Short mmCIF file of C-alpha atoms and ligand atoms in Angstrom, two decimals:
data_model
loop_
_atom_site.label_atom_id
_atom_site.label_comp_id
_atom_site.label_asym_id
_atom_site.label_seq_id
_atom_site.Cartn_x
_atom_site.Cartn_y
_atom_site.Cartn_z
CA MET N 803 145.49 7.40 79.83
CA ILE N 804 147.47 10.44 80.56
CA PRO N 805 146.96 11.66 83.87
CA ALA N 806 145.58 15.08 81.28
CA ALA N 807 142.51 12.36 79.43
CA ARG N 808 141.28 11.51 83.58
CA LEU N 809 140.61 14.49 83.93
CA ALA N 810 138.80 15.38 81.13
CA ALA N 811 136.41 12.18 81.94
CA LEU N 812 135.99 13.66 85.48
CA ILE N 813 134.56 16.93 84.40
CA GLU N 814 132.46 15.20 82.28
CA LEU N 815 130.80 12.84 84.73
CA LEU N 816 130.83 15.45 86.85
CA ASP N 817 129.13 17.69 84.16
CA GLY N 818 126.87 14.12 84.20
CA VAL N 819 126.27 13.07 87.47
CA GLN N 820 124.45 16.86 88.52
CA GLY N 821 122.77 17.57 85.96
CA ALA N 822 120.88 13.43 87.24
CA ALA N 823 117.75 12.06 88.39
CA LEU N 824 119.96 9.04 89.03
CA PRO N 825 122.97 8.36 92.50
CA ALA N 826 126.01 9.53 91.33
CA ASP N 827 127.48 5.77 91.69
CA ARG N 828 124.78 5.34 88.63
CA VAL N 829 125.26 7.47 86.60
CA ALA N 830 129.35 6.70 86.65
CA GLN N 831 128.36 2.69 86.18
CA ARG N 832 126.71 4.17 82.96
CA TYR N 833 129.21 6.51 81.94
CA PHE N 834 131.98 3.27 82.51
CA ARG N 835 129.89 1.12 80.71
CA GLU N 836 129.28 3.74 78.15
CA ARG N 837 133.28 3.67 77.52
CA ARG N 838 134.33 0.11 77.88
CA PHE N 839 138.27 1.78 76.22
CA ILE N 840 138.75 3.26 80.19
CA GLY N 841 140.55 0.85 82.07
CA SER N 842 140.20 -0.13 85.55
CA LYS N 843 143.12 1.91 87.13
CA ASP N 844 141.80 4.52 85.30
CA ARG N 845 138.27 3.72 86.08
CA ASN N 846 139.09 3.59 89.83
CA TRP N 847 141.43 7.18 89.41
CA ILE N 848 139.07 8.58 88.15
CA GLY N 849 135.86 6.73 90.49
CA ASP N 850 138.15 8.50 93.68
CA ALA N 851 138.53 11.88 91.92
CA LEU N 852 134.51 11.67 91.56
CA PHE N 853 134.12 11.18 95.28
CA ALA N 854 136.75 13.72 96.45
CA VAL N 855 135.03 16.42 94.94
CA GLY N 856 131.34 15.21 96.85
CA ARG N 857 133.20 15.12 99.50
CA ASP N 858 134.16 18.73 99.14
CA LEU N 859 130.96 19.80 97.73
CA GLY N 860 130.42 22.11 100.06
CA ARG N 861 133.99 24.42 99.95
CA LEU N 862 133.82 24.20 96.39
CA ARG N 863 130.82 25.59 95.68
CA TRP N 864 131.11 28.60 98.40
CA ARG N 865 134.93 29.60 96.87
CA LEU N 866 132.95 29.46 93.30
CA ASP N 867 129.55 31.21 94.53
CA ARG N 868 132.17 33.86 96.41
CA LEU N 869 134.17 33.62 92.53
CA GLY N 870 131.04 34.29 90.69
CA ARG N 871 131.77 31.48 88.96
CA ALA N 872 129.23 28.43 88.69
CA PRO N 873 129.74 24.88 89.63
CA ASP N 874 130.37 23.12 86.65
CA GLY N 875 132.65 20.37 85.97
CA ARG N 876 135.23 22.26 84.79
CA ALA N 877 134.66 24.47 87.48
CA LEU N 878 134.13 22.33 90.10
CA VAL N 879 138.15 20.22 89.50
CA LEU N 880 140.02 23.25 89.05
CA ALA N 881 137.99 24.14 92.21
CA GLN N 882 139.73 21.50 93.71
CA ARG N 883 142.44 20.90 92.31
CA HIS N 884 143.70 23.74 93.52
CA ALA N 885 142.49 22.28 97.28
CA GLU N 886 144.36 20.24 96.34
CA GLY N 887 147.80 22.63 96.28
CA ASP N 888 148.17 22.03 92.21
CA GLU N 889 151.27 24.32 90.73
CA ARG N 890 149.52 26.63 88.17
CA SER N 891 152.32 25.29 86.42
CA LEU N 892 150.32 22.14 86.17
CA LEU N 893 147.39 23.07 85.61
CA GLU N 894 148.50 24.81 82.17
CA SER N 895 149.48 21.79 81.23
CA GLN N 896 147.51 19.65 81.53
CA PHE N 897 144.27 22.12 80.46
CA SER N 898 145.87 22.36 77.29
CA GLY N 899 143.69 21.63 74.31
CA GLU N 900 144.99 18.43 73.33
CA ARG N 901 143.46 15.74 72.25
CA TYR N 902 141.58 14.11 75.10
CA THR N 903 142.29 16.68 77.18
CA PRO N 904 140.89 19.59 79.33
CA ALA N 905 139.69 22.69 77.30
CA ALA N 906 142.95 25.43 77.10
CA LEU N 907 142.72 27.23 79.89
CA ASP N 908 141.20 30.79 79.00
CA ALA N 909 141.08 34.23 81.25
CA ASP N 910 137.82 33.76 83.11
CA ASP N 911 139.77 30.61 84.53
CA ARG N 912 142.43 31.90 84.49
CA ALA N 913 141.19 34.97 87.20
CA LEU N 914 139.39 32.09 89.08
CA LEU N 915 142.54 30.84 89.78
CA ASP N 916 143.63 33.82 90.81
CA GLY N 917 140.51 34.20 92.72
CA LEU N 918 140.86 30.62 94.65
CA ASP N 919 144.78 32.06 95.82
CA GLY N 920 142.76 34.64 97.68
CA LEU N 921 140.23 32.77 99.34
CA THR N 922 142.70 30.50 101.23
CA GLY N 923 143.72 32.21 104.59
CA PRO N 924 142.17 34.15 106.69
CA ALA N 925 139.79 34.74 103.88
CA ALA N 926 138.57 30.98 104.41
CA GLU N 927 137.44 31.49 107.93
CA ALA N 928 134.55 32.91 106.57
CA MET N 929 133.42 29.89 105.20
CA PRO N 930 130.12 29.54 106.99
CA GLY N 931 129.79 25.74 108.47
CA TRP N 932 127.13 23.96 105.52
CA ALA N 933 130.01 25.04 103.14
CA ARG N 934 132.65 23.43 105.69
CA ASP N 935 130.97 20.22 106.73
CA ASN N 936 129.37 20.74 103.36
CA TYR N 937 125.66 19.89 103.85
CA PRO N 938 123.34 22.75 101.43
CA ASP N 939 122.08 25.27 103.99
CA TRP N 940 118.57 24.38 105.11
CA MET N 941 119.88 20.59 106.88
CA GLU N 942 121.31 22.67 109.15
CA ALA N 943 118.00 22.34 110.89
CA PRO N 944 117.15 18.77 110.45
CA LEU N 945 120.92 17.92 110.76
CA ARG N 946 120.74 18.99 114.12
CA ALA N 947 118.29 17.56 115.72
CA ARG N 948 119.83 14.06 115.13
CA PHE N 949 123.71 14.83 115.45
CA GLY N 950 123.85 18.26 117.88
CA ALA N 951 126.79 19.36 118.96
CA ASP N 952 128.49 16.44 117.06
CA LEU N 953 127.58 17.65 113.25
CA GLY N 954 130.94 18.81 112.26
CA GLN N 955 131.81 15.04 113.01
CA ALA N 956 129.26 13.28 111.74
CA MET N 957 129.43 14.95 108.14
CA ALA N 958 133.70 14.33 108.28
CA ALA N 959 132.14 10.39 109.07
CA TYR N 960 130.22 11.00 105.61
CA GLY N 961 133.75 12.44 103.70
CA GLU N 962 135.17 8.42 104.33
CA ARG N 963 134.01 5.98 101.47
CA ALA N 964 131.61 3.17 103.06
CA PRO N 965 132.90 0.01 102.06
CA LEU N 966 131.88 -2.89 100.11
CA GLY N 967 129.85 -5.21 103.37
CA LEU N 968 128.99 -8.50 102.63
CA ARG N 969 126.11 -10.47 104.33
CA VAL N 970 127.30 -14.29 105.07
CA ASN N 971 124.34 -16.08 103.72
CA LEU N 972 124.24 -19.03 106.39
CA LEU N 973 121.68 -20.87 104.33
CA LYS N 974 125.05 -21.86 102.14
CA ALA N 975 128.24 -20.95 104.35
CA SER N 976 129.81 -19.95 107.64
CA ARG N 977 131.26 -17.16 107.45
CA GLU N 978 134.14 -18.22 107.77
CA LYS N 979 133.95 -21.01 105.09
CA ALA N 980 133.23 -17.39 103.21
CA ALA N 981 135.65 -15.75 104.07
CA ALA N 982 137.94 -18.96 103.09
CA ALA N 983 135.97 -19.30 99.63
CA LEU N 984 136.79 -15.36 99.01
CA ALA N 985 140.24 -15.12 100.13
CA GLU N 986 140.75 -18.72 97.80
CA GLU N 987 139.60 -16.17 94.41
CA GLY N 988 142.45 -13.92 95.40
CA ILE N 989 139.03 -11.69 97.49
CA GLU N 990 140.60 -10.85 100.70
CA THR N 991 137.78 -9.73 103.35
CA THR N 992 137.51 -9.10 107.18
CA PRO N 993 135.61 -9.66 110.14
CA MET N 994 132.82 -6.46 110.21
CA ALA N 995 132.12 -5.15 113.41
CA ARG N 996 129.11 -5.64 114.79
CA SER N 997 126.68 -7.77 112.31
CA PRO N 998 128.03 -11.68 113.54
CA LEU N 999 126.89 -12.12 110.27
CA GLY N 1000 129.29 -9.37 108.29
CA LEU N 1001 133.07 -9.29 106.10
CA VAL N 1002 134.20 -6.24 104.78
CA ALA N 1003 136.22 -6.36 101.17
CA GLY N 1004 137.98 -4.64 99.76
CA ARG N 1005 137.40 -2.92 95.71
CA ALA N 1006 136.43 -6.16 94.88
CA ALA N 1007 135.43 -6.82 91.15
CA LEU N 1008 132.21 -9.48 92.80
CA GLY N 1009 130.31 -10.36 89.56
CA ALA N 1010 132.96 -12.19 88.49
CA SER N 1011 133.31 -14.42 92.07
CA PRO N 1012 132.25 -18.00 91.58
CA ALA N 1013 131.80 -17.25 95.91
CA TYR N 1014 129.67 -14.61 94.60
CA ARG N 1015 127.97 -16.58 92.52
CA ARG N 1016 126.95 -19.29 93.76
CA GLY N 1017 125.36 -17.82 96.42
CA LEU N 1018 127.82 -17.50 99.52
CA VAL N 1019 128.09 -13.90 99.84
CA GLU N 1020 125.66 -11.23 98.86
CA VAL N 1021 125.95 -6.71 98.67
CA GLN N 1022 124.73 -5.70 101.86
CA ASP N 1023 125.93 -2.10 104.62
CA GLU N 1024 126.28 -3.21 108.13
CA ALA N 1025 123.26 -0.82 108.83
CA SER N 1026 120.66 -3.77 106.50
CA GLN N 1027 122.15 -6.51 107.96
CA LEU N 1028 121.53 -4.97 112.33
CA CYS N 1029 118.30 -4.21 110.90
CA ALA N 1030 117.38 -7.67 109.87
CA LEU N 1031 119.02 -9.05 112.73
CA ALA N 1032 116.68 -6.93 114.87
CA CYS N 1033 113.37 -8.17 113.21
CA ALA N 1034 114.18 -11.51 114.35
CA ALA N 1035 112.52 -13.03 112.15
CA ARG N 1036 112.43 -17.29 113.35
CA PRO N 1037 111.77 -20.21 111.23
CA GLY N 1038 107.77 -21.82 110.27
CA GLU N 1039 106.86 -17.50 110.23
CA GLN N 1040 104.74 -15.56 107.95
CA VAL N 1041 106.93 -12.70 106.76
CA VAL N 1042 105.75 -9.34 105.01
CA ASP N 1043 108.78 -8.11 103.71
CA PHE N 1044 106.63 -4.82 102.74
CA CYS N 1045 108.76 -2.54 100.96
CA ALA N 1046 111.47 -5.52 99.38
CA GLY N 1047 112.74 -3.66 96.55
CA ALA N 1048 115.76 -6.12 95.33
CA GLY N 1049 114.97 -7.84 98.67
CA GLY N 1050 117.88 -6.60 100.63
CA LYS N 1051 116.64 -7.45 103.35
CA SER N 1052 113.71 -10.04 102.01
CA LEU N 1053 117.19 -12.69 101.44
CA ALA N 1054 117.70 -11.70 104.87
CA LEU N 1055 115.34 -12.97 106.40
CA ALA N 1056 114.53 -15.66 104.10
CA ALA N 1057 118.30 -17.01 105.49
CA ALA N 1058 117.21 -17.21 109.05
CA MET N 1059 114.06 -18.07 108.97
CA ALA N 1060 116.17 -21.25 107.09
CA ASN N 1061 113.24 -22.10 104.76
CA LYS N 1062 111.28 -22.83 106.64
CA GLY N 1063 107.24 -20.54 106.98
CA GLN N 1064 106.88 -18.30 104.37
CA ILE N 1065 108.30 -14.67 103.27
CA HIS N 1066 106.10 -12.31 101.27
CA ALA N 1067 107.28 -9.99 99.64
CA PHE N 1068 105.86 -6.75 98.27
CA ASP N 1069 106.41 -3.26 96.55
CA ILE N 1070 105.08 -1.28 93.70
CA ASP N 1071 108.73 -1.80 91.65
CA ALA N 1072 107.70 -5.74 89.46
CA ARG N 1073 111.51 -4.73 88.22
CA ALA N 1074 112.46 -4.28 91.35
CA LEU N 1075 110.70 -7.70 92.83
CA GLY N 1076 112.57 -9.26 89.45
CA GLU N 1077 115.33 -9.11 89.98
CA LEU N 1078 114.92 -10.61 94.27
CA LYS N 1079 113.74 -13.52 92.32
CA LYS N 1080 116.51 -13.92 90.72
CA ARG N 1081 118.35 -12.96 93.91
CA ALA N 1082 116.96 -15.86 95.52
CA ASP N 1083 117.29 -18.00 93.79
CA ARG N 1084 120.72 -17.75 93.32
CA ALA N 1085 120.88 -17.53 97.65
CA GLY N 1086 119.21 -20.94 97.54
CA ILE N 1087 115.57 -19.62 99.24
CA ARG N 1088 112.88 -21.74 98.31
CA ASN N 1089 110.88 -19.89 101.00
CA LEU N 1090 109.78 -16.02 99.34
CA GLN N 1091 107.22 -15.40 97.01
CA THR N 1092 106.68 -12.07 95.39
CA ARG N 1093 104.16 -10.10 95.19
CA ARG N 1094 103.45 -6.27 93.01
CA ILE N 1095 101.25 -4.01 95.16
CA ALA N 1096 99.36 -1.01 93.75
CA ALA N 1097 100.60 1.89 95.80
CA GLU N 1098 97.37 3.30 98.45
CA ASP N 1099 96.32 5.89 95.23
CA ASP N 1100 96.83 3.69 91.98
CA ARG N 1101 93.85 1.12 90.98
CA SER N 1102 95.69 0.13 88.42
CA GLY N 1103 98.10 -2.15 90.13
CA GLU N 1104 96.54 -5.64 92.64
CA PRO N 1105 95.47 -4.42 96.31
CA LEU N 1106 96.45 -6.01 98.95
CA PRO N 1107 96.26 -9.56 99.55
CA ALA N 1108 92.63 -10.18 102.17
CA ASP N 1109 94.10 -13.71 102.74
CA LEU N 1110 96.76 -12.20 105.13
CA ALA N 1111 94.93 -9.04 106.83
CA GLY N 1112 95.75 -10.12 110.32
CA ARG N 1113 97.80 -13.26 109.80
CA ALA N 1114 101.88 -11.86 109.62
CA ASP N 1115 103.24 -12.53 112.76
CA LEU N 1116 106.05 -10.03 111.90
CA VAL N 1117 106.02 -7.68 109.03
CA LEU N 1118 108.96 -5.22 107.88
CA VAL N 1119 107.96 -1.55 106.27
CA ASP N 1120 111.75 -0.73 105.27
CA ALA N 1121 110.54 2.26 104.08
CA PRO N 1122 111.32 4.49 100.36
CA CYS N 1123 113.29 8.13 101.85
CA SER N 1124 115.63 10.82 102.14
CA GLY N 1125 117.84 8.75 101.80
CA SER N 1126 120.14 10.91 104.03
CA GLY N 1127 121.68 7.91 105.62
CA THR N 1128 123.61 7.25 102.63
CA TRP N 1129 125.84 9.99 101.78
CA ARG N 1130 128.85 7.88 102.27
CA ARG N 1131 128.09 6.80 98.77
CA ASN N 1132 125.99 9.01 97.49
CA PRO N 1133 128.35 12.85 98.56
CA PHE N 1134 126.08 14.33 95.64
CA ALA N 1135 122.48 13.36 96.64
CA ARG N 1136 121.90 16.39 99.82
CA TRP N 1137 122.35 18.65 96.95
CA GLN N 1138 119.72 17.71 94.81
CA LEU N 1139 117.91 17.02 98.38
CA GLU N 1140 114.55 19.83 99.48
CA ALA N 1141 113.14 20.08 102.81
CA ALA N 1142 109.58 19.98 101.21
CA ASP N 1143 110.62 16.52 99.99
CA VAL N 1144 112.02 15.47 103.29
CA GLU N 1145 108.03 16.17 103.83
CA ARG N 1146 106.55 14.54 101.38
CA GLN N 1147 108.98 11.33 101.90
CA ALA N 1148 107.83 11.79 106.21
CA THR N 1149 103.99 11.73 104.67
CA ARG N 1150 104.28 8.85 101.96
CA GLN N 1151 105.76 7.21 105.19
CA ALA N 1152 103.01 7.14 108.03
CA ALA N 1153 100.95 6.37 105.02
CA LEU N 1154 102.91 3.17 103.88
CA LEU N 1155 103.31 2.48 107.99
CA ASP N 1156 99.16 2.37 108.90
CA ARG N 1157 98.46 0.47 106.13
CA ALA N 1158 101.31 -2.41 106.06
CA SER N 1159 100.63 -2.42 110.44
CA ALA N 1160 96.80 -4.03 108.97
CA LEU N 1161 98.61 -6.74 108.20
CA VAL N 1162 100.06 -7.71 111.68
CA ARG N 1163 98.58 -10.62 113.35
CA PRO N 1164 97.64 -9.34 117.50
CA GLY N 1165 100.73 -9.97 119.70
CA GLY N 1166 102.48 -10.13 116.32
CA ARG N 1167 105.77 -7.62 115.42
CA LEU N 1168 106.01 -4.73 112.97
CA PHE N 1169 109.42 -3.74 111.85
CA TYR N 1170 109.84 0.33 110.36
CA ALA N 1171 113.13 0.92 109.01
CA VAL N 1172 114.56 4.05 106.65
CA CYS N 1173 118.00 4.41 104.96
CA SER N 1174 117.67 8.36 106.75
CA VAL N 1175 118.69 10.31 109.94
CA PHE N 1176 116.61 13.61 110.01
CA PRO N 1177 114.00 12.63 112.76
CA VAL N 1178 111.54 13.82 110.40
CA GLU N 1179 111.39 10.38 108.96
CA GLY N 1180 112.19 8.14 111.98
CA GLU N 1181 110.97 9.36 115.43
CA ALA N 1182 108.30 12.28 114.36
CA VAL N 1183 106.71 9.26 111.68
CA VAL N 1184 106.82 6.67 115.27
CA ALA N 1185 104.78 8.99 117.56
CA ALA N 1186 102.32 9.46 115.18
CA PHE N 1187 102.11 6.39 113.86
CA LEU N 1188 101.66 5.24 118.20
CA ALA N 1189 99.29 7.79 118.94
CA ALA N 1190 96.68 6.68 116.47
CA ASN N 1191 96.61 2.97 116.66
CA PRO N 1192 96.60 1.99 120.02
CA ASP N 1193 96.81 -1.67 119.30
CA PHE N 1194 100.27 -1.22 118.97
CA ARG N 1195 103.02 -0.53 121.24
CA PRO N 1196 106.68 0.10 121.49
CA ARG N 1197 108.08 -3.42 121.71
CA PRO N 1198 111.99 -3.39 123.02
CA LEU N 1199 114.57 -4.39 121.46
CA ASP N 1200 115.76 -7.52 122.72
CA GLY N 1201 117.51 -11.09 121.72
CA ASP N 1202 121.48 -12.92 121.05
CA TRP N 1203 121.65 -10.70 118.23
CA LEU N 1204 121.20 -7.58 120.44
CA ALA N 1205 125.00 -8.94 122.76
CA GLU N 1206 126.73 -10.23 120.47
CA THR N 1207 126.39 -6.80 118.12
CA GLY N 1208 127.46 -4.72 121.44
CA LEU N 1209 124.38 -2.09 120.81
CA LYS N 1210 121.14 -1.01 122.81
CA GLY N 1211 117.90 0.31 121.66
CA SER N 1212 117.81 3.63 122.16
CA GLY N 1213 114.44 5.97 123.02
CA GLU N 1214 111.75 5.18 126.14
CA ASP N 1215 111.17 1.77 125.46
CA GLY N 1216 114.35 0.76 124.32
CA ALA N 1217 112.54 -0.03 120.86
CA ALA N 1218 114.88 1.48 118.81
CA LEU N 1219 117.48 1.78 116.68
CA VAL N 1220 119.71 4.39 115.36
CA LEU N 1221 123.20 3.83 113.19
CA LEU N 1222 124.95 6.95 112.68
CA PRO N 1223 128.00 6.70 110.15
CA HIS N 1224 130.46 8.68 113.60
CA VAL N 1225 129.48 6.39 115.62
CA HIS N 1226 128.96 2.79 114.16
CA GLY N 1227 130.77 3.40 111.24
CA THR N 1228 127.38 1.75 108.95
CA ASP N 1229 125.25 4.03 107.11
CA GLY N 1230 123.11 6.50 108.67
CA PHE N 1231 119.51 4.16 110.28
CA PHE N 1232 116.63 3.75 111.92
CA VAL N 1233 114.34 0.89 112.79
CA ALA N 1234 111.98 0.50 114.99
CA ALA N 1235 109.51 -2.39 116.27
CA PHE N 1236 106.46 -2.40 116.83
CA GLU N 1237 104.32 -5.49 119.09
CA ARG N 1238 100.56 -5.64 118.72
CA ALA N 1239 98.34 -6.25 121.24
C1 SAM H 156 114.43 1.29 101.29
S1 SAM H 156 113.53 0.65 98.86
C2 SAM H 156 113.61 -1.04 99.51
C3 SAM H 156 114.98 -1.66 100.03
C4 SAM H 156 114.77 -2.47 99.88
N1 SAM H 156 113.83 -3.59 101.30
C5 SAM H 156 116.41 -3.30 100.51
O1 SAM H 156 116.77 -4.07 101.74
O2 SAM H 156 117.37 -4.01 99.78
C6 SAM H 156 111.58 1.13 99.44
C7 SAM H 156 111.00 0.25 98.53
O3 SAM H 156 109.71 0.48 98.63
C8 SAM H 156 108.82 0.50 97.76
N2 SAM H 156 107.81 1.34 97.44
C9 SAM H 156 107.74 2.46 97.27
N3 SAM H 156 105.80 3.20 97.44
C10 SAM H 156 105.41 1.47 98.12
C11 SAM H 156 104.27 1.42 98.90
N4 SAM H 156 103.54 2.54 98.38
N5 SAM H 156 103.92 0.11 98.47
C12 SAM H 156 105.22 0.00 98.46
N6 SAM H 156 106.14 -0.51 98.41
C13 SAM H 156 106.66 0.47 97.93
C14 SAM H 156 109.26 1.05 95.87
O4 SAM H 156 109.38 1.20 95.64
C15 SAM H 156 111.26 1.17 97.14
O5 SAM H 156 111.21 -0.14 96.88
#
């Protein structure tokens, strides 16, 4: 593809991303799937450029807003190329209107570029924090509640692209063996900083990797690996993964149990559970069963299984959430989120935790997790749960994994794990542990 054609594709993709309910990476995957003629080099370039726009979206939107231009794909690309220092002559030649290139620059575009020239220097200093640090204005308070004075630093860390995290499946290989198998296929990895099961890979086409297909590794961010380690599932236990989805954590728990005991993977989403079954087969897991359950307010699906009530040794509630911990992967997602969405999520999380807690046996463990950094989805849910359920108490995090990872439990009781992109280099994540009296 000539560079101008790449820009045309980027504009088209940005328009798709901004209008879609799906996360940006899913929209991009679909976009490329439908355009097989776009080769891998061009795909990588366009993917990187998409991420670069997402990382700068606050700044770009603020500038476009000041200049009275809607933030559509074309305006965003022009503003971004301008910010990157592209000369006007280059933009004139790339936005030429020739075949496969963006439509030729018109009077509005030239006025935009003139306006952007005027928004550098002292004018740029008027940029408010939300624009500079790339978050919607309303999020200032909930983000400050977590990051305080480190907000700028934290948001800068969200601007770093997340690496491809892999978890080694100990049922099939040690970390060293898995790394060697991948290296033989030309996929170089390095050990993760904290997770003893983790490898970090560069940009790898994993789908075609025999090591991946044989189940030696699974794709999983370090924060999720640490969450599963914190649960410390033991061989022989009855474990419920209440919001199992496609099973990232179920698979990690099952591997820790060495195929002894039972994992009950619940979800309301039958399609995700179907995917989990396939992954479990690939990973050589034999102690896992999936079960579609009905949401609290849905009478059409299966109710909670009565046979497990008060019997599980360990219940994990990896609840649906705002996803505010995952913005390194989906830089656009923060702009699709409204304050009311976060409130709604918090209400649902409280209901889910309450419901799932009935499955824990006396003396058993309960874990609550969200890939969010908003305290209203973390500490506030925990406090409300403890106030309403006196038979549960916080359970300080323990186990060899803690010492190995150099992490400490946070909160008064050391019963929570708060992972942050600018501190730990992981997704933002919150885990809390409880014990039933
Ligand atoms: C954060 S995702 C789970 C990710 C998964 N644990 C993993 O590690 O890959 C949250 C899951 O909760 C499920 N969910 C939503 N509402 C639910 C409910 N009322 N009961 C059980 N699961 C629910 C969603 O379908 C989604 O799969």
